[in-house]
Amino acid sequence: MAIECLVLGAGQEVGKSCVVVTIGGKRVMFDCGMHMGYHDHRHYPDFARALTAWGAPDFTTAISCVVITHFHLDHIGALPYFTEVCGYHGPIYMTYPTKALAPFMLEDYRKVTMDQRGEEEQYSYEDILRCMKKVILDLSVIPMDLKQTVQVDKDLVIRAYYAGHVIGAAMIYAKVGDAAMVYTGDYNMTPDRHLGAAQIDRLMLDLLITESTYAKTIRDSKHAREREFLKAVHKCVSSGGKVLIPTFALGRAQELCMLLDDYWERMDLKVPIYFSAGLTIQANVYYKMLIGWTSQKIKESHAVHNPFDFKHVCHFERSFINNPGPCVLFATPGMISGGFSLEAFKKWAPSEKNLITLPGYCVSGTIGHKLMCGKPTRIDYKDTHIDVRCQIHQLAFSPHTDSKGIMDLTEFLSPKHVILVHGEKPQMAFLKERIESELGMPCYFPGNNESVSIPTTQNLKMSATERFITSCAVEQGKRSLHKRNLICRTGLSEVIGSDEEAAEGVLLMEKHKSRKILCEDELLEVLGMERHLVQFEPMVSRIVAAVESELQRAKAADLDSDGK
Amino acid sequence: MGDPHLLSSAHPTASAAAAASSSSAREHPGPIDEDLAAPDPSPSVAKRPRVAAEPPASGGCVPYVEADVRALVSMAGGIYPLARAEALRGLTAVLEKVDPSSRASVAITECSYQCAVVLMRDDDNGVRLAVVRLVDACARNFSARLDFDADGYGDLMDMIFLQLSSMARDMCTQVRMEAFAALGKMQRVSEGVLLQSLYKKVIKTDSMDVSIINGQKLPPKLKIPCAAGIFSHGIEDEFYQVRRTACKSLGALAKFSTQYTEKALDLLMDMMNDDSEAVRLQTLEALFHMATYGCLSVQEKHMHMFLGLLVDANALIRDAALKILGLVNMPKLQIFKSAVDGLITSLEKYPEEQDIYGILFSIGKNHGSFSANIAKHLAKEITMASDGELILDKPRVKALLIVSISAPFSDDKHKKLNIPSIIFSHAIPLLEKVSCALGGEVNQDSLLSYLCHKGGMPFWENRSVSAEFGESESCNVEKVEIGAHVENTAKETKCLDEVLVMQSMKSILEIVEGAWTMRMPCNVCEVRSILRTCKEELRLLAENSSGSIGAFLSFLSEYLDAILFIVEIWQLIQLDNPYTFGLTSLDILLEKLDMSVRRMEYCYVGLNRVLEVQVLELSLIAHLFRLSKIAVCSKVVLGKLLWVINRLEDLCADGSCELSDFSREIKKACDTSPTGDNLIGSINNLFQLFRLKPTTDFGMLKVINAVLRVCDNNSENPLQYICGLPVGISFKISLWNVSSHHRLWLRMTIGESMQHTFLEFSGFGGNDEVKSGSMVAPLYATPKACSFVLQVCLVMECPSAGISTHQGGHGGPSDCVVQLSDELNVYFVSVSQW
């Protein structure tokens, strides 16, 4: 028996995560993402090719279930395409928060596609809508809770573990018979302010499929970055400047706001903090409801004070951007590619008192990207010119684990095989080397549409006779007694551990019978045969030999009578 | 099991005791052994020697412990996780009891350690938790062995550190916490490993064997990477308990290496942004720990964070940050300046925190040359500032002055620190704070004279000036005692204040004397206003004083009262309107004067001769007024007069002071006519002779005083009573300078009726100076009213030398009294009204 792992997406690249694993004859699709970087056929995983390879009539019969780890578009983006265009109608599993927030993400994506590209789509806006409806209403989308064991069918069992990363992110454990594996999705081994660290049990695994976004990087403590960020913001507002924090609505906004809210409280600052977008506020409502999926601190304190009820966040109206005096504004989108963050940027960039904090990564072509590569003094956007005199602070808060985290998790789980996905090829090669040399586990990083087959151990059930077990125990007892005496003499200098030594026995495998381990003596009885003694006549001293053989015979006779 | 006495009883001499005690020990290990032996069918088990019964040549009871260990080790290999965990806990217990110096302990520890190592990657959380505790116990025993044979354990300790580090990345919170706690308890770690524990990136060192072991087989990764950045992980942990433990251990390990400490500081500084207050406080404690070791040197990048702490909304955090700041070493002037600025900001925001001055002083003292620099700039600022612009009350100026003045006290004596003299003269008003910051080791007087001397002010010439005071006298405040001196803020006598008060008192008395001579032109109104102003002035001075000087100030104000009464009475007498009946304002004034004189006489302990003469003369004049008022020589008054004169003569008998003209004339008049007719006639002349001779020499004056309180009583919350029945009132009483021969009474007044209750204060707790206690006084005659107000005060009897005029009520005081406490209102309401 083997585990067959077909990588449809995110093989040696980041984007469109999609892995189909055949385990014990069951096919499970982990994630169904789209690639944001391409707009051609590479936009989605190559489902059709996989289907022909499997030789199945349709996806619903070919695949037992789809499991979505979290709501990011590169993990869920292709789901509408897969259900509406490819026609998959089987069960889809995702955690409660993912189910709740996925429609927002898809809606957001739909808006972007509607606005920016009028071009022909591989699936229509209606498809997204229908899929969203499915996510919201359809029974085929089944929500999961953490550590809840879900029996997908008679053999296949899946379970979700906390993964950090974003709210509702999960690592998926799947098991068929004795074969077990974990697909991590994206995860984070270090907690942040609103999410905890990934948490999983020790499991006997044949395979671990892990993300490897930062296969080579070891990140230092984020405290230093937080400190710099707070220092910059404090300096700016205390000198009367305005701080613009362009951010996406989910995750980063909450994280930074909690950081600021806490700092405001401690330093007793009165400067207002604003959220521009309705979506962010709406997301906050969701966060408040999904307390169980947040970090320990929030879980502990929410009964007294819900940390997503930000104390220092004030009501905001669009006209406020013209107000004088210091303030902090969270605005979408994160890369200043349009929307309200652009509007605020246009207003505030010309003053050197103000501060813009950029996220760690911006897509090229956006203003955020321009600001990140060297500090421009003038930005031309469409037909307007913006003078940029404000300060710029870059703040990278990545919710992905770093190389050390991957190693830690792998070491903790100690699987028999490791497959790396969701990373850059050279870095993955480096990490593969480390895993193989340091942890001694075979490691693979297949490209897209490649598949890896992994042998699994098969456990055989067998019984042992009572006598065998007793004789083993006796042996062990003798040995330990011997050792004990030894210690008495030498004063405990001998090593006491390692009691285990091999016990001898005979494995009997018969047709139509369960396998059994027996003692040597028992074999005769089971086989119903008599004991034959072969003696070799010694050449010297016949008398002595005769006496000895007499004795031997008597002993054998004793034994035989014992046996009966 | 594992009784240390048994283990150490390997000496032949102790064998008898060992045999005796091991028989008791048998009962405990016995059952375990039997249980274990039960499934063992080997016949030799039956013959298992009872070692205790044998001659104890092989060391008495060691085999018993050994048997325990054996049993526990084999149970630790069992299949049930709870049993495994329990076995490990058993091993830990054995290790805790074993005497680490004994030979047996080595074997037992090693054996337990190996058992722990095997189970390090157990599937069960509880087992892993027990493993950490066991490893911790092993480490403790190993490090105890270090004292006996130092070699050979170093590598092992590093190994244990690495193993614990790898446990600190466990998925189970409890295990992580325990692992960090165990890491903090390590007694010996090599520097390389320590440094590695701070960085996630693996440091390549030649000395460290980074050999690659093909992992999977070997249970723990025994390589340096497993310690990598373990503390960076720890302080980022999701659970604040883990973060707190990590911080604590981070600080505890600082004693091993300075290089480590420097780097650990970065991590700890970052923890100041932690969202949990417990973690922040623990971090500060760790920093304080490091600072007391003298290995805390802050850098520029930490300053923003640190100064943020000084204005933190939480007082505990601010306080801890302050303490640390007083100890840190600041390598650059820039940092020093920003620290001072931060403290000033904090002072402006929280002006009630006077500790800050002490901290300012100590950081200035620790960085002499930097504070000299500050002093230079401040001196320039002071000289540049036009009048009134630089207000000393501003916290900034005060703070800068304190920093500047601290420079001469610093340790870097080899450098010549030129502190401008203007700094010293401006620092004089801050004397109290400076002296407080010095921890009260230096006498304030000498400090003041030093400041005056340095400031070029001939202010206090008569005191000896120790010229090189700062340099000569040992005023090194012990570093650790920073916290201690803060308590000294409530020091009683303020040297500077005393000088100032004396000065102003002198001038007040001069004014009073002048006013007295003015009285002749009969401008009473003017005299009165002068005296009142003086009294007001005294009251202000008295507010800030205590001790003898406070007592003297209150005496003086009493004195001024008396003089004021005398002036007013004299004016009334001059008007000479004998045809008034009943109680006139003259009567009232006379009574007031009497009271005032009586208070001066009896309410002060330790009146010196000059003061007593003053008081007696006042009482002479009071009696004289009485005589003139009645215009008939009252025998009683005359008797009192004579008594006073005799007393005066007594006082002046040894010639230390002279009888004034006024007293002498009265004496003469009394001598010539025993009936005192002469006196009334010549009263005008006599009065003219009266001179004020106020003195400022007061010696050890103490004031007798009392405070009376009734708990939980006010007009809103009255006590209840039943009309006509007695009611008990519970008083809380504090007495100052009352000694046992004083007779005190509680005087309770309801309208016209009055009740005296004797105060038995022998049971009161306290010293000679202050006594306090409580008593329940019954009020017998409650009025038939729905509510009433009882006025209570404490009075003291005045033993007036047998001439008793006071007709006390039944059971009341036999002499006249002075009131000691303010009058207290006690509110009552009848129960039926409630």
PDB file of N, CA, C and O in Angstrom, chain B residues 449-501:
ATOM      1  N   SER B 449      26.066  73.420  54.930  1.00  0.00           N
ATOM      2  CA  SER B 449      27.219  74.308  55.028  1.00  0.00           C
ATOM      3  C   SER B 449      28.126  74.111  53.821  1.00  0.00           C
ATOM      4  O   SER B 449      28.721  75.058  53.308  1.00  0.00           O
ATOM      5  N   TYR B 450      28.152  72.841  53.344  1.00  0.00           N
ATOM      6  CA  TYR B 450      28.960  72.565  52.158  1.00  0.00           C
ATOM      7  C   TYR B 450      28.407  73.329  50.972  1.00  0.00           C
ATOM      8  O   TYR B 450      29.138  73.996  50.236  1.00  0.00           O
ATOM      9  N   LEU B 451      27.084  73.261  50.800  1.00  0.00           N
ATOM     10  CA  LEU B 451      26.460  73.936  49.672  1.00  0.00           C
ATOM     11  C   LEU B 451      26.680  75.435  49.774  1.00  0.00           C
ATOM     12  O   LEU B 451      26.990  76.104  48.782  1.00  0.00           O
ATOM     13  N   CYS B 452      26.522  75.969  50.996  1.00  0.00           N
ATOM     14  CA  CYS B 452      26.694  77.405  51.183  1.00  0.00           C
ATOM     15  C   CYS B 452      28.122  77.818  50.876  1.00  0.00           C
ATOM     16  O   CYS B 452      28.376  78.807  50.200  1.00  0.00           O
ATOM     17  N   HIS B 453      29.001  76.996  51.342  1.00  0.00           N
ATOM     18  CA  HIS B 453      30.404  77.297  51.121  1.00  0.00           C
ATOM     19  C   HIS B 453      30.722  77.313  49.633  1.00  0.00           C
ATOM     20  O   HIS B 453      31.306  78.256  49.109  1.00  0.00           O
ATOM     21  N   LYS B 454      30.269  76.259  48.972  1.00  0.00           N
ATOM     22  CA  LYS B 454      30.557  76.148  47.542  1.00  0.00           C
ATOM     23  C   LYS B 454      29.843  77.228  46.758  1.00  0.00           C
ATOM     24  O   LYS B 454      30.316  77.713  45.744  1.00  0.00           O
ATOM     25  N   GLY B 455      28.658  77.588  47.228  1.00  0.00           N
ATOM     26  CA  GLY B 455      27.892  78.601  46.529  1.00  0.00           C
ATOM     27  C   GLY B 455      28.378  80.004  46.844  1.00  0.00           C
ATOM     28  O   GLY B 455      27.822  80.973  46.350  1.00  0.00           O
ATOM     29  N   GLY B 456      29.376  80.103  47.681  1.00  0.00           N
ATOM     30  CA  GLY B 456      29.943  81.402  48.011  1.00  0.00           C
ATOM     31  C   GLY B 456      28.987  82.246  48.832  1.00  0.00           C
ATOM     32  O   GLY B 456      28.876  83.448  48.643  1.00  0.00           O
ATOM     33  N   MET B 457      28.240  81.628  49.728  1.00  0.00           N
ATOM     34  CA  MET B 457      27.291  82.390  50.533  1.00  0.00           C
ATOM     35  C   MET B 457      27.693  82.318  51.996  1.00  0.00           C
ATOM     36  O   MET B 457      27.794  81.238  52.550  1.00  0.00           O
ATOM     37  N   PRO B 458      27.926  83.439  52.618  1.00  0.00           N
ATOM     38  CA  PRO B 458      28.282  83.426  54.040  1.00  0.00           C
ATOM     39  C   PRO B 458      27.014  83.316  54.865  1.00  0.00           C
ATOM     40  O   PRO B 458      26.651  84.212  55.624  1.00  0.00           O
ATOM     41  N   PHE B 459      26.310  82.249  54.685  1.00  0.00           N
ATOM     42  CA  PHE B 459      24.970  82.142  55.250  1.00  0.00           C
ATOM     43  C   PHE B 459      25.004  81.618  56.668  1.00  0.00           C
ATOM     44  O   PHE B 459      24.257  82.032  57.526  1.00  0.00           O
ATOM     45  N   TRP B 460      25.870  80.710  56.908  1.00  0.00           N
ATOM     46  CA  TRP B 460      25.822  80.028  58.189  1.00  0.00           C
ATOM     47  C   TRP B 460      27.240  79.893  58.723  1.00  0.00           C
ATOM     48  O   TRP B 460      27.831  78.836  58.783  1.00  0.00           O
ATOM     49  N   GLU B 461      27.762  81.033  59.069  1.00  0.00           N
ATOM     50  CA  GLU B 461      29.197  81.088  59.317  1.00  0.00           C
ATOM     51  C   GLU B 461      29.598  80.277  60.543  1.00  0.00           C
ATOM     52  O   GLU B 461      30.659  79.688  60.589  1.00  0.00           O
ATOM     53  N   ASN B 462      28.724  80.309  61.558  1.00  0.00           N
ATOM     54  CA  ASN B 462      29.173  79.751  62.827  1.00  0.00           C
ATOM     55  C   ASN B 462      29.323  78.236  62.809  1.00  0.00           C
ATOM     56  O   ASN B 462      29.821  77.656  63.740  1.00  0.00           O
ATOM     57  N   ARG B 463      28.835  77.614  61.726  1.00  0.00           N
ATOM     58  CA  ARG B 463      29.028  76.180  61.659  1.00  0.00           C
ATOM     59  C   ARG B 463      30.354  75.880  60.979  1.00  0.00           C
ATOM     60  O   ARG B 463      30.809  76.622  60.125  1.00  0.00           O
ATOM     61  N   SER B 464      30.924  74.813  61.368  1.00  0.00           N
ATOM     62  CA  SER B 464      32.200  74.468  60.760  1.00  0.00           C
ATOM     63  C   SER B 464      31.963  74.023  59.320  1.00  0.00           C
ATOM     64  O   SER B 464      31.031  73.281  59.022  1.00  0.00           O
ATOM     65  N   VAL B 465      32.775  74.544  58.480  1.00  0.00           N
ATOM     66  CA  VAL B 465      32.601  74.235  57.071  1.00  0.00           C
ATOM     67  C   VAL B 465      33.646  73.205  56.663  1.00  0.00           C
ATOM     68  O   VAL B 465      34.843  73.449  56.715  1.00  0.00           O
ATOM     69  N   SER B 466      33.141  72.071  56.285  1.00  0.00           N
ATOM     70  CA  SER B 466      34.101  71.093  55.769  1.00  0.00           C
ATOM     71  C   SER B 466      34.253  71.353  54.285  1.00  0.00           C
ATOM     72  O   SER B 466      33.385  71.077  53.480  1.00  0.00           O
ATOM     73  N   ALA B 467      35.366  71.947  53.991  1.00  0.00           N
ATOM     74  CA  ALA B 467      35.542  72.535  52.664  1.00  0.00           C
ATOM     75  C   ALA B 467      35.484  71.491  51.553  1.00  0.00           C
ATOM     76  O   ALA B 467      34.775  71.640  50.575  1.00  0.00           O
ATOM     77  N   GLU B 468      36.211  70.455  51.749  1.00  0.00           N
ATOM     78  CA  GLU B 468      36.251  69.447  50.688  1.00  0.00           C
ATOM     79  C   GLU B 468      35.270  68.340  51.020  1.00  0.00           C
ATOM     80  O   GLU B 468      35.568  67.159  50.947  1.00  0.00           O
ATOM     81  N   PHE B 469      34.099  68.772  51.342  1.00  0.00           N
ATOM     82  CA  PHE B 469      33.123  67.842  51.882  1.00  0.00           C
ATOM     83  C   PHE B 469      32.797  66.714  50.913  1.00  0.00           C
ATOM     84  O   PHE B 469      32.913  65.543  51.223  1.00  0.00           O
ATOM     85  N   GLY B 470      32.430  67.148  49.726  1.00  0.00           N
ATOM     86  CA  GLY B 470      32.001  66.150  48.744  1.00  0.00           C
ATOM     87  C   GLY B 470      33.093  65.153  48.445  1.00  0.00           C
ATOM     88  O   GLY B 470      32.852  63.972  48.236  1.00  0.00           O
ATOM     89  N   GLU B 471      34.317  65.646  48.411  1.00  0.00           N
ATOM     90  CA  GLU B 471      35.422  64.785  48.038  1.00  0.00           C
ATOM     91  C   GLU B 471      35.886  63.933  49.204  1.00  0.00           C
ATOM     92  O   GLU B 471      36.341  62.819  49.036  1.00  0.00           O
ATOM     93  N   SER B 472      35.795  64.536  50.397  1.00  0.00           N
ATOM     94  CA  SER B 472      36.394  63.833  51.529  1.00  0.00           C
ATOM     95  C   SER B 472      35.439  62.830  52.156  1.00  0.00           C
ATOM     96  O   SER B 472      35.793  61.689  52.392  1.00  0.00           O
ATOM     97  N   GLU B 473      34.256  63.288  52.378  1.00  0.00           N
ATOM     98  CA  GLU B 473      33.366  62.413  53.123  1.00  0.00           C
ATOM     99  C   GLU B 473      32.877  61.264  52.259  1.00  0.00           C
ATOM    100  O   GLU B 473      32.689  61.401  51.059  1.00  0.00           O
ATOM    101  N   SER B 474      32.673  60.178  52.886  1.00  0.00           N
ATOM    102  CA  SER B 474      32.245  59.032  52.105  1.00  0.00           C
ATOM    103  C   SER B 474      30.753  59.120  51.901  1.00  0.00           C
ATOM    104  O   SER B 474      29.960  58.926  52.805  1.00  0.00           O
ATOM    105  N   CYS B 475      30.395  59.477  50.713  1.00  0.00           N
ATOM    106  CA  CYS B 475      28.963  59.554  50.463  1.00  0.00           C
ATOM    107  C   CYS B 475      28.616  58.676  49.270  1.00  0.00           C
ATOM    108  O   CYS B 475      27.830  59.030  48.432  1.00  0.00           O
ATOM    109  N   ASN B 476      29.288  57.557  49.229  1.00  0.00           N
ATOM    110  CA  ASN B 476      28.924  56.602  48.183  1.00  0.00           C
ATOM    111  C   ASN B 476      27.665  55.884  48.614  1.00  0.00           C
ATOM    112  O   ASN B 476      27.678  55.095  49.533  1.00  0.00           O
ATOM    113  N   VAL B 477      26.636  56.187  47.919  1.00  0.00           N
ATOM    114  CA  VAL B 477      25.417  55.465  48.236  1.00  0.00           C
ATOM    115  C   VAL B 477      25.587  54.065  47.660  1.00  0.00           C
ATOM    116  O   VAL B 477      25.982  53.901  46.525  1.00  0.00           O
ATOM    117  N   GLU B 478      25.334  53.116  48.476  1.00  0.00           N
ATOM    118  CA  GLU B 478      25.418  51.738  47.994  1.00  0.00           C
ATOM    119  C   GLU B 478      24.432  51.561  46.862  1.00  0.00           C
ATOM    120  O   GLU B 478      23.296  51.996  46.925  1.00  0.00           O
ATOM    121  N   LYS B 479      24.909  50.904  45.843  1.00  0.00           N
ATOM    122  CA  LYS B 479      24.081  50.804  44.646  1.00  0.00           C
ATOM    123  C   LYS B 479      22.740  50.157  44.921  1.00  0.00           C
ATOM    124  O   LYS B 479      21.727  50.536  44.400  1.00  0.00           O
ATOM    125  N   VAL B 480      22.779  49.160  45.711  1.00  0.00           N
ATOM    126  CA  VAL B 480      21.558  48.383  45.900  1.00  0.00           C
ATOM    127  C   VAL B 480      20.589  49.103  46.808  1.00  0.00           C
ATOM    128  O   VAL B 480      19.413  48.792  46.847  1.00  0.00           O
ATOM    129  N   GLU B 481      21.092  50.097  47.519  1.00  0.00           N
ATOM    130  CA  GLU B 481      20.241  50.723  48.504  1.00  0.00           C
ATOM    131  C   GLU B 481      19.353  51.808  47.944  1.00  0.00           C
ATOM    132  O   GLU B 481      18.699  52.523  48.686  1.00  0.00           O
ATOM    133  N   ILE B 482      19.365  51.893  46.631  1.00  0.00           N
ATOM    134  CA  ILE B 482      18.548  52.925  46.017  1.00  0.00           C
ATOM    135  C   ILE B 482      17.117  52.862  46.520  1.00  0.00           C
ATOM    136  O   ILE B 482      16.511  53.853  46.859  1.00  0.00           O
ATOM    137  N   GLY B 483      16.639  51.668  46.578  1.00  0.00           N
ATOM    138  CA  GLY B 483      15.265  51.508  47.024  1.00  0.00           C
ATOM    139  C   GLY B 483      15.074  51.978  48.454  1.00  0.00           C
ATOM    140  O   GLY B 483      14.034  52.500  48.815  1.00  0.00           O
ATOM    141  N   ALA B 484      16.134  51.800  49.271  1.00  0.00           N
ATOM    142  CA  ALA B 484      15.973  52.043  50.695  1.00  0.00           C
ATOM    143  C   ALA B 484      15.825  53.524  51.016  1.00  0.00           C
ATOM    144  O   ALA B 484      15.014  53.890  51.852  1.00  0.00           O
ATOM    145  N   HIS B 485      16.609  54.323  50.316  1.00  0.00           N
ATOM    146  CA  HIS B 485      16.610  55.722  50.738  1.00  0.00           C
ATOM    147  C   HIS B 485      15.297  56.408  50.434  1.00  0.00           C
ATOM    148  O   HIS B 485      14.973  57.436  50.996  1.00  0.00           O
ATOM    149  N   VAL B 486      14.564  55.824  49.523  1.00  0.00           N
ATOM    150  CA  VAL B 486      13.312  56.436  49.134  1.00  0.00           C
ATOM    151  C   VAL B 486      12.382  56.589  50.329  1.00  0.00           C
ATOM    152  O   VAL B 486      11.633  57.550  50.442  1.00  0.00           O
ATOM    153  N   GLU B 487      12.504  55.666  51.250  1.00  0.00           N
ATOM    154  CA  GLU B 487      11.618  55.708  52.406  1.00  0.00           C
ATOM    155  C   GLU B 487      11.935  56.890  53.322  1.00  0.00           C
ATOM    156  O   GLU B 487      11.139  57.265  54.170  1.00  0.00           O
ATOM    157  N   ASN B 488      13.101  57.421  53.124  1.00  0.00           N
ATOM    158  CA  ASN B 488      13.504  58.473  54.038  1.00  0.00           C
ATOM    159  C   ASN B 488      12.839  59.807  53.783  1.00  0.00           C
ATOM    160  O   ASN B 488      13.118  60.784  54.452  1.00  0.00           O
ATOM    161  N   THR B 489      11.980  59.837  52.792  1.00  0.00           N
ATOM    162  CA  THR B 489      11.367  61.109  52.443  1.00  0.00           C
ATOM    163  C   THR B 489      10.648  61.733  53.613  1.00  0.00           C
ATOM    164  O   THR B 489      10.554  62.951  53.716  1.00  0.00           O
ATOM    165  N   ALA B 490      10.153  60.914  54.495  1.00  0.00           N
ATOM    166  CA  ALA B 490       9.370  61.446  55.600  1.00  0.00           C
ATOM    167  C   ALA B 490      10.261  61.842  56.770  1.00  0.00           C
ATOM    168  O   ALA B 490       9.857  61.774  57.916  1.00  0.00           O
ATOM    169  N   LYS B 491      11.450  62.189  56.494  1.00  0.00           N
ATOM    170  CA  LYS B 491      12.341  62.567  57.597  1.00  0.00           C
ATOM    171  C   LYS B 491      11.813  63.799  58.315  1.00  0.00           C
ATOM    172  O   LYS B 491      11.263  64.709  57.712  1.00  0.00           O
ATOM    173  N   GLU B 492      12.018  63.785  59.594  1.00  0.00           N
ATOM    174  CA  GLU B 492      11.283  64.760  60.392  1.00  0.00           C
ATOM    175  C   GLU B 492      11.845  66.171  60.295  1.00  0.00           C
ATOM    176  O   GLU B 492      11.204  67.092  59.833  1.00  0.00           O
ATOM    177  N   THR B 493      13.018  66.306  60.749  1.00  0.00           N
ATOM    178  CA  THR B 493      13.540  67.657  60.805  1.00  0.00           C
ATOM    179  C   THR B 493      14.133  68.045  59.465  1.00  0.00           C
ATOM    180  O   THR B 493      14.892  67.311  58.884  1.00  0.00           O
ATOM    181  N   LYS B 494      13.758  69.172  59.041  1.00  0.00           N
ATOM    182  CA  LYS B 494      14.326  69.636  57.795  1.00  0.00           C
ATOM    183  C   LYS B 494      15.248  70.792  58.140  1.00  0.00           C
ATOM    184  O   LYS B 494      14.802  71.866  58.542  1.00  0.00           O
ATOM    185  N   CYS B 495      16.521  70.487  57.970  1.00  0.00           N
ATOM    186  CA  CYS B 495      17.529  71.412  58.452  1.00  0.00           C
ATOM    187  C   CYS B 495      17.336  72.804  57.877  1.00  0.00           C
ATOM    188  O   CYS B 495      17.343  73.803  58.577  1.00  0.00           O
ATOM    189  N   LEU B 496      17.140  72.831  56.591  1.00  0.00           N
ATOM    190  CA  LEU B 496      17.041  74.116  55.943  1.00  0.00           C
ATOM    191  C   LEU B 496      15.841  74.883  56.466  1.00  0.00           C
ATOM    192  O   LEU B 496      15.908  76.069  56.776  1.00  0.00           O
ATOM    193  N   ASP B 497      14.727  74.156  56.522  1.00  0.00           N
ATOM    194  CA  ASP B 497      13.510  74.792  56.996  1.00  0.00           C
ATOM    195  C   ASP B 497      13.750  75.410  58.358  1.00  0.00           C
ATOM    196  O   ASP B 497      13.315  76.519  58.641  1.00  0.00           O
ATOM    197  N   GLU B 498      14.475  74.686  59.181  1.00  0.00           N
ATOM    198  CA  GLU B 498      14.708  75.141  60.537  1.00  0.00           C
ATOM    199  C   GLU B 498      15.384  76.509  60.529  1.00  0.00           C
ATOM    200  O   GLU B 498      14.973  77.432  61.225  1.00  0.00           O
ATOM    201  N   VAL B 499      16.410  76.596  59.710  1.00  0.00           N
ATOM    202  CA  VAL B 499      17.140  77.864  59.639  1.00  0.00           C
ATOM    203  C   VAL B 499      16.220  78.973  59.197  1.00  0.00           C
ATOM    204  O   VAL B 499      16.154  80.049  59.810  1.00  0.00           O
ATOM    205  N   LEU B 500      15.454  78.661  58.147  1.00  0.00           N
ATOM    206  CA  LEU B 500      14.560  79.687  57.639  1.00  0.00           C
ATOM    207  C   LEU B 500      13.518  80.073  58.682  1.00  0.00           C
ATOM    208  O   LEU B 500      13.225  81.254  58.886  1.00  0.00           O
ATOM    209  N   VAL B 501      13.014  79.082  59.347  1.00  0.00           N
ATOM    210  CA  VAL B 501      11.968  79.338  60.337  1.00  0.00           C
ATOM    211  C   VAL B 501      12.522  80.193  61.468  1.00  0.00           C
ATOM    212  O   VAL B 501      11.889  81.160  61.920  1.00  0.00           O
TER     213      VAL B 501
END
